[in-house]
PDB file of C-alpha atoms in Angstrom:
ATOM      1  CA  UNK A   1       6.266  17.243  28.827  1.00  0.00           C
ATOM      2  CA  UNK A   2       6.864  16.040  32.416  1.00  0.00           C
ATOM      3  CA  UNK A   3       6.213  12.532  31.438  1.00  0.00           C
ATOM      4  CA  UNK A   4       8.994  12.967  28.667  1.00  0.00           C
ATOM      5  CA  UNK A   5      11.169  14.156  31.514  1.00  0.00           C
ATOM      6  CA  UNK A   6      10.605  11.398  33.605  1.00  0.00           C
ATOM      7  CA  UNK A   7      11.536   9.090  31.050  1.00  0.00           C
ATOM      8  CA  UNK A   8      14.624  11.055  30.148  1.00  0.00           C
ATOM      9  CA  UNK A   9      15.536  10.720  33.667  1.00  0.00           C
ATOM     10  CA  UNK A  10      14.990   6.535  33.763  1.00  0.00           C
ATOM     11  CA  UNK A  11      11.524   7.032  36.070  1.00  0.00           C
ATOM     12  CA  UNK A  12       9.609   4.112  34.398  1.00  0.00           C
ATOM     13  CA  UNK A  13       7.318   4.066  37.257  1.00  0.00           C
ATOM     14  CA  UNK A  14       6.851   5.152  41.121  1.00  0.00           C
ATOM     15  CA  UNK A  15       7.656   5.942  44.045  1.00  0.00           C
ATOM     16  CA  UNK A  16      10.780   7.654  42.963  1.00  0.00           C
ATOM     17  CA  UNK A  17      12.708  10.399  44.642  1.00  0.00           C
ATOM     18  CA  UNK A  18      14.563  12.651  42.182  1.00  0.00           C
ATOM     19  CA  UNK A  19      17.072  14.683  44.393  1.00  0.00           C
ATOM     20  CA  UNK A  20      19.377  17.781  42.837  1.00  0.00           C
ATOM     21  CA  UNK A  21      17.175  17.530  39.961  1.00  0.00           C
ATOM     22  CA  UNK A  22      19.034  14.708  38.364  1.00  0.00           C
ATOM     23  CA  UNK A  23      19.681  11.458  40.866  1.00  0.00           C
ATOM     24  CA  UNK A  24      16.846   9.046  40.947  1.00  0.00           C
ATOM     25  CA  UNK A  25      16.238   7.198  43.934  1.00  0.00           C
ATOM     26  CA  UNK A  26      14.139   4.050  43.934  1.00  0.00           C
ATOM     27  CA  UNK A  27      11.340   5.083  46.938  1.00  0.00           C
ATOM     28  CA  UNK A  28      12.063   1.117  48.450  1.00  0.00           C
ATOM     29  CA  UNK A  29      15.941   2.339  49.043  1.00  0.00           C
ATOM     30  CA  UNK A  30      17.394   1.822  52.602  1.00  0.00           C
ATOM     31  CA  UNK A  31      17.725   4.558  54.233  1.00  0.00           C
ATOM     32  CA  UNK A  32      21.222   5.085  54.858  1.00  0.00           C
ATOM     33  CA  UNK A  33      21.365   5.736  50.581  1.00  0.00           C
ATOM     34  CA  UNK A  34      19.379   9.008  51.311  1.00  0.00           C
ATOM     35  CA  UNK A  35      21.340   9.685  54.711  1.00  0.00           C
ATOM     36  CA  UNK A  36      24.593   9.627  52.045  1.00  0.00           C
ATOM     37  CA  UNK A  37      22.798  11.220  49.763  1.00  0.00           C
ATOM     38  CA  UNK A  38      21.947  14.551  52.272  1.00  0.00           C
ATOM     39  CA  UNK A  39      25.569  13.760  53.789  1.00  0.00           C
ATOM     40  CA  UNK A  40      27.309  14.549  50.376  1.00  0.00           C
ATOM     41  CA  UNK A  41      25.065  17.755  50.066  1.00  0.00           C
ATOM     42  CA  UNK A  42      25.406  19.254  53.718  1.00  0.00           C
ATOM     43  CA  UNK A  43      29.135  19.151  53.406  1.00  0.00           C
ATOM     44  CA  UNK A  44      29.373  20.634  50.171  1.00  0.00           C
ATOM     45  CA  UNK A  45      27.182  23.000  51.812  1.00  0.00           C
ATOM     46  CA  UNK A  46      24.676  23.586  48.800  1.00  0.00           C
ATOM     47  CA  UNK A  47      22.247  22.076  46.637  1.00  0.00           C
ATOM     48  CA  UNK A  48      23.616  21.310  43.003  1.00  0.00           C
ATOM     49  CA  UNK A  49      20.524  21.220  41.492  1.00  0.00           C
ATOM     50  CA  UNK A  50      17.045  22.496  41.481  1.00  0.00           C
ATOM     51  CA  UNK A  51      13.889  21.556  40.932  1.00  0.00           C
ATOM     52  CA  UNK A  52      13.507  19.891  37.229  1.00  0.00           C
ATOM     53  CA  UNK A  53       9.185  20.511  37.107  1.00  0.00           C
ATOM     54  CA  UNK A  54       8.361  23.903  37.860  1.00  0.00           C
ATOM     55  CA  UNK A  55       8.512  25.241  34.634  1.00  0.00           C
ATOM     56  CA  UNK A  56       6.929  22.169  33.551  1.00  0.00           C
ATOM     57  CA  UNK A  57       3.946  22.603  35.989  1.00  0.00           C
ATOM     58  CA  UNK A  58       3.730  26.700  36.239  1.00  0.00           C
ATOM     59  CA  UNK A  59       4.875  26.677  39.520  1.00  0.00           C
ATOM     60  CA  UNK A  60       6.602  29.606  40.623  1.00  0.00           C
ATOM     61  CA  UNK A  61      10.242  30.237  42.202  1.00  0.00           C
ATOM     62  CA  UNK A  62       8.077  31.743  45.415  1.00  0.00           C
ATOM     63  CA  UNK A  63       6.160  28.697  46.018  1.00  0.00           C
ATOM     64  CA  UNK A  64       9.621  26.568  45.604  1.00  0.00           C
ATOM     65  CA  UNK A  65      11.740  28.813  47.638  1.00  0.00           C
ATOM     66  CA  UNK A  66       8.948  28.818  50.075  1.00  0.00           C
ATOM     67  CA  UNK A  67       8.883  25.372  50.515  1.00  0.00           C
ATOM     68  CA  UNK A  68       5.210  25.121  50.918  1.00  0.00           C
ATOM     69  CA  UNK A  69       3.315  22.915  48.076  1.00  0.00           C
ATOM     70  CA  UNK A  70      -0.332  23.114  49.469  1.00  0.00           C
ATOM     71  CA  UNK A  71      -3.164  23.101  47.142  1.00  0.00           C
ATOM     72  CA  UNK A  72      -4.303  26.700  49.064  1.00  0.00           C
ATOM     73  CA  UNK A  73      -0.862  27.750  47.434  1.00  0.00           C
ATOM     74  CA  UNK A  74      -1.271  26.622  44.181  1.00  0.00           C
ATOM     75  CA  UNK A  75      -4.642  28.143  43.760  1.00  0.00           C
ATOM     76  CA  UNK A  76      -3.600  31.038  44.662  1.00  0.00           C
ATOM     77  CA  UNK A  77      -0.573  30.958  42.348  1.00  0.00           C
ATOM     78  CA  UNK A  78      -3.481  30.408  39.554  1.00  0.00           C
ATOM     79  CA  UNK A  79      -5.732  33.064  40.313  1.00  0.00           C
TER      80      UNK A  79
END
């Protein structure tokens, strides 16, 4: 199922950055494409998206709000 996202989403292969859930960024791009990128979302002063693979994966809206994606987290999350 997350592979048939990827592919949905035009991620043929890695490293790729998807940011808002839905713009792919090649992991090679210059910098100042992500600098625009976080530009356009700190002045609108929200993110528009969210995370596209949590559901996928089982993880929960804690661990995402949280911010922390450790492997001490996740198996805890299983247990």
């Amino acid at each position: 199922l997350a592979l048939d996202t990827l592919y949905q989403l035009g991620v043929h292969g890695i490293p790729k950055f998807i940011i808002e859930g839905q713009t792919v960024v090649d992991g090679a791009a210059r910098s100042d494409f992500f600098v625009k990128i976080f530009r356009d979302i700190e002045k609108r002063g929200k993110v528009a998206g969210g995370p596209i693979f949590g559901d996928i994966l089982g993880v929960s809206d804690e661990i995402i709000q949280r911010g922390s994606h450790s492997a001490a987290d996740f198996e805890a999350e299983a247990a």
